PDB file of C-alpha atoms in Angstrom:
ATOM      1  CA  MET A 209     -24.038 -61.518  -7.140  1.00 62.00           C
ATOM      2  CA  THR A 210     -26.969 -63.713  -6.202  1.00 75.00           C
ATOM      3  CA  ARG A 211     -26.794 -65.347  -2.813  1.00 86.00           C
ATOM      4  CA  SER A 212     -29.080 -67.968  -1.426  1.00 94.00           C
ATOM      5  CA  TRP A 213     -31.597 -66.914   1.180  1.00 96.00           C
ATOM      6  CA  ARG A 214     -33.695 -68.616   3.820  1.00 96.00           C
ATOM      7  CA  LEU A 215     -36.359 -67.769   6.367  1.00 97.00           C
ATOM      8  CA  THR A 216     -35.987 -68.292  10.103  1.00 95.00           C
ATOM      9  CA  ARG A 217     -38.878 -69.996  11.886  1.00 96.00           C
ATOM     10  CA  GLN A 218     -39.974 -66.590  13.150  1.00 95.00           C
ATOM     11  CA  ALA A 219     -39.980 -65.188   9.599  1.00 96.00           C
ATOM     12  CA  GLU A 220     -41.966 -68.199   8.349  1.00 97.00           C
ATOM     13  CA  ALA A 221     -44.534 -67.718  11.122  1.00 97.00           C
ATOM     14  CA  SER A 222     -44.816 -63.994  10.378  1.00 96.00           C
ATOM     15  CA  LEU A 223     -45.268 -64.645   6.660  1.00 97.00           C
ATOM     16  CA  VAL A 224     -48.089 -67.104   7.408  1.00 97.00           C
ATOM     17  CA  ASP A 225     -49.731 -64.566   9.755  1.00 97.00           C
ATOM     18  CA  ILE A 226     -49.463 -61.833   7.112  1.00 98.00           C
ATOM     19  CA  ALA A 227     -51.001 -64.117   4.479  1.00 97.00           C
ATOM     20  CA  ARG A 228     -53.878 -65.112   6.789  1.00 97.00           C
ATOM     21  CA  TRP A 229     -54.649 -61.521   7.748  1.00 98.00           C
ATOM     22  CA  THR A 230     -54.486 -60.337   4.135  1.00 98.00           C
ATOM     23  CA  LEU A 231     -56.723 -63.225   3.023  1.00 98.00           C
ATOM     24  CA  LYS A 232     -59.300 -62.436   5.708  1.00 98.00           C
ATOM     25  CA  THR A 233     -59.177 -58.684   5.081  1.00 98.00           C
ATOM     26  CA  PHE A 234     -58.702 -58.392   1.306  1.00 97.00           C
ATOM     27  CA  GLY A 235     -59.392 -61.827  -0.176  1.00 98.00           C
ATOM     28  CA  PRO A 236     -57.374 -64.566  -1.872  1.00 97.00           C
ATOM     29  CA  ARG A 237     -56.091 -62.617  -4.892  1.00 98.00           C
ATOM     30  CA  GLN A 238     -54.607 -59.855  -2.763  1.00 97.00           C
ATOM     31  CA  ALA A 239     -53.181 -62.362  -0.258  1.00 97.00           C
ATOM     32  CA  GLU A 240     -51.402 -64.251  -3.049  1.00 97.00           C
ATOM     33  CA  ALA A 241     -50.169 -61.036  -4.676  1.00 97.00           C
ATOM     34  CA  TYR A 242     -48.837 -59.561  -1.425  1.00 97.00           C
ATOM     35  CA  GLU A 243     -47.076 -62.771  -0.417  1.00 97.00           C
ATOM     36  CA  ALA A 244     -45.527 -62.935  -3.905  1.00 97.00           C
ATOM     37  CA  ASP A 245     -44.356 -59.321  -3.514  1.00 97.00           C
ATOM     38  CA  LEU A 246     -42.714 -60.089  -0.167  1.00 98.00           C
ATOM     39  CA  ILE A 247     -40.973 -63.161  -1.608  1.00 97.00           C
ATOM     40  CA  ALA A 248     -39.841 -61.139  -4.644  1.00 97.00           C
ATOM     41  CA  CYS A 249     -38.310 -58.603  -2.257  1.00 97.00           C
ATOM     42  CA  CYS A 250     -36.392 -61.416  -0.540  1.00 97.00           C
ATOM     43  CA  HIS A 251     -34.968 -62.379  -3.937  1.00 95.00           C
ATOM     44  CA  GLU A 252     -34.028 -58.747  -4.594  1.00 95.00           C
ATOM     45  CA  ILE A 253     -32.261 -58.570  -1.226  1.00 94.00           C
ATOM     46  CA  ALA A 254     -30.289 -61.708  -2.105  1.00 93.00           C
ATOM     47  CA  ASP A 255     -29.481 -60.272  -5.560  1.00 92.00           C
ATOM     48  CA  GLY A 256     -28.268 -57.042  -3.982  1.00 87.00           C
ATOM     49  CA  THR A 257     -30.768 -54.942  -5.939  1.00 92.00           C
ATOM     50  CA  ARG A 258     -33.103 -53.993  -3.068  1.00 92.00           C
ATOM     51  CA  PHE A 259     -32.312 -50.849  -1.067  1.00 92.00           C
ATOM     52  CA  SER A 260     -31.693 -51.683   2.582  1.00 89.00           C
ATOM     53  CA  GLN A 261     -30.334 -49.967   5.655  1.00 86.00           C
ATOM     54  CA  SER A 262     -28.306 -51.074   8.621  1.00 82.00           C
ATOM     55  CA  CYS A 263     -30.217 -51.502  11.869  1.00 78.00           C
ATOM     56  CA  ARG A 264     -27.338 -49.863  13.753  1.00 70.00           C
ATOM     57  CA  GLN A 265     -28.885 -46.393  13.408  1.00 64.00           C
ATOM     58  CA  LEU A 266     -32.129 -47.658  14.925  1.00 63.00           C
ATOM     59  CA  VAL A 267     -30.808 -49.810  17.724  1.00 62.00           C
ATOM     60  CA  ASP A 268     -27.202 -49.155  18.723  1.00 58.00           C
ATOM     61  CA  ALA A 269     -24.311 -47.634  16.790  1.00 53.00           C
ATOM     62  CA  GLY A 270     -21.975 -50.148  18.455  1.00 54.00           C
ATOM     63  CA  MET A 271     -24.065 -53.143  17.412  1.00 54.00           C
ATOM     64  CA  THR A 272     -22.064 -56.004  15.943  1.00 56.00           C
ATOM     65  CA  GLY A 273     -23.165 -58.065  12.967  1.00 64.00           C
ATOM     66  CA  ASP A 274     -24.872 -56.843   9.851  1.00 82.00           C
ATOM     67  CA  LEU A 275     -28.552 -56.831  10.726  1.00 86.00           C
ATOM     68  CA  ARG A 276     -30.363 -54.860   8.023  1.00 91.00           C
ATOM     69  CA  TYR A 277     -33.901 -53.976   6.986  1.00 92.00           C
ATOM     70  CA  ALA A 278     -35.688 -53.202   3.732  1.00 94.00           C
ATOM     71  CA  ARG A 279     -39.178 -51.816   3.161  1.00 94.00           C
ATOM     72  CA  ALA A 280     -41.594 -54.060   1.276  1.00 95.00           C
ATOM     73  CA  GLY A 281     -45.166 -52.846   0.990  1.00 93.00           C
ATOM     74  CA  GLU A 282     -46.490 -52.319   4.498  1.00 95.00           C
ATOM     75  CA  HIS A 283     -43.695 -54.365   6.077  1.00 96.00           C
ATOM     76  CA  PHE A 284     -40.018 -54.265   6.887  1.00 94.00           C
ATOM     77  CA  ILE A 285     -37.977 -57.324   6.012  1.00 96.00           C
ATOM     78  CA  VAL A 286     -35.299 -57.736   8.686  1.00 93.00           C
ATOM     79  CA  PHE A 287     -32.327 -59.825   7.627  1.00 94.00           C
ATOM     80  CA  LEU A 288     -28.748 -60.812   8.353  1.00 92.00           C
ATOM     81  CA  GLU A 289     -26.305 -60.392   5.531  1.00 87.00           C
ATOM     82  CA  ALA A 290     -23.472 -62.901   5.152  1.00 82.00           C
ATOM     83  CA  PRO A 291     -21.114 -63.412   2.204  1.00 81.00           C
ATOM     84  CA  ALA A 292     -22.830 -66.582   0.973  1.00 85.00           C
ATOM     85  CA  GLU A 293     -26.349 -66.331   2.403  1.00 93.00           C
ATOM     86  CA  ILE A 294     -29.105 -63.962   3.447  1.00 94.00           C
ATOM     87  CA  VAL A 295     -31.071 -64.974   6.542  1.00 94.00           C
ATOM     88  CA  ILE A 296     -34.521 -63.399   6.677  1.00 95.00           C
ATOM     89  CA  VAL A 297     -35.057 -62.898  10.411  1.00 92.00           C
ATOM     90  CA  ASP A 298     -38.591 -61.491  10.411  1.00 93.00           C
ATOM     91  CA  PHE A 299     -41.277 -59.503   8.619  1.00 96.00           C
ATOM     92  CA  LEU A 300     -42.429 -56.582  10.785  1.00 94.00           C
ATOM     93  CA  HIS A 301     -45.332 -54.259  10.040  1.00 93.00           C
ATOM     94  CA  ALA A 302     -44.297 -50.718   9.146  1.00 89.00           C
ATOM     95  CA  ARG A 303     -46.329 -49.335  12.064  1.00 89.00           C
ATOM     96  CA  SER A 304     -44.561 -51.551  14.587  1.00 85.00           C
ATOM     97  CA  ASP A 305     -41.877 -50.202  16.909  1.00 72.00           C
ATOM     98  CA  LEU A 306     -38.957 -51.362  14.772  1.00 69.00           C
ATOM     99  CA  PRO A 307     -36.188 -50.189  17.148  1.00 66.00           C
ATOM    100  CA  GLY A 308     -38.011 -51.730  20.112  1.00 66.00           C
ATOM    101  CA  LYS A 309     -38.473 -55.055  18.327  1.00 66.00           C
ATOM    102  CA  LEU A 310     -34.812 -55.172  17.279  1.00 68.00           C
ATOM    103  CA  ARG A 311     -33.199 -54.303  20.613  1.00 62.00           C
ATOM    104  CA  PRO A 312     -31.759 -57.334  22.407  1.00 58.00           C
ATOM    105  CA  GLU A 313     -33.493 -58.102  25.683  1.00 55.00           C
TER     106      GLU A 313
END
């Protein structure tokens, strides 16, 4: 079951930052390849073929909604799962404090 997916503004900004850093650090070929890998993972999430986990274990067992995350390279893709659409909330580096970034303020 393929659903549509979209990026939030925050996810778009993070993807641009990741691409810029990768370009500066590893060059244009690697930047293009890594961005393509991240986008491919978004498609896999929407197709239901990418392994993902609920954020409830990380943040709060009583959390409402279906905020999930999937590993993609050196990043986590954080997303909301709805019946008709996947909303990519953000791309967070694997070394970031994922529970801290996901907790509501």
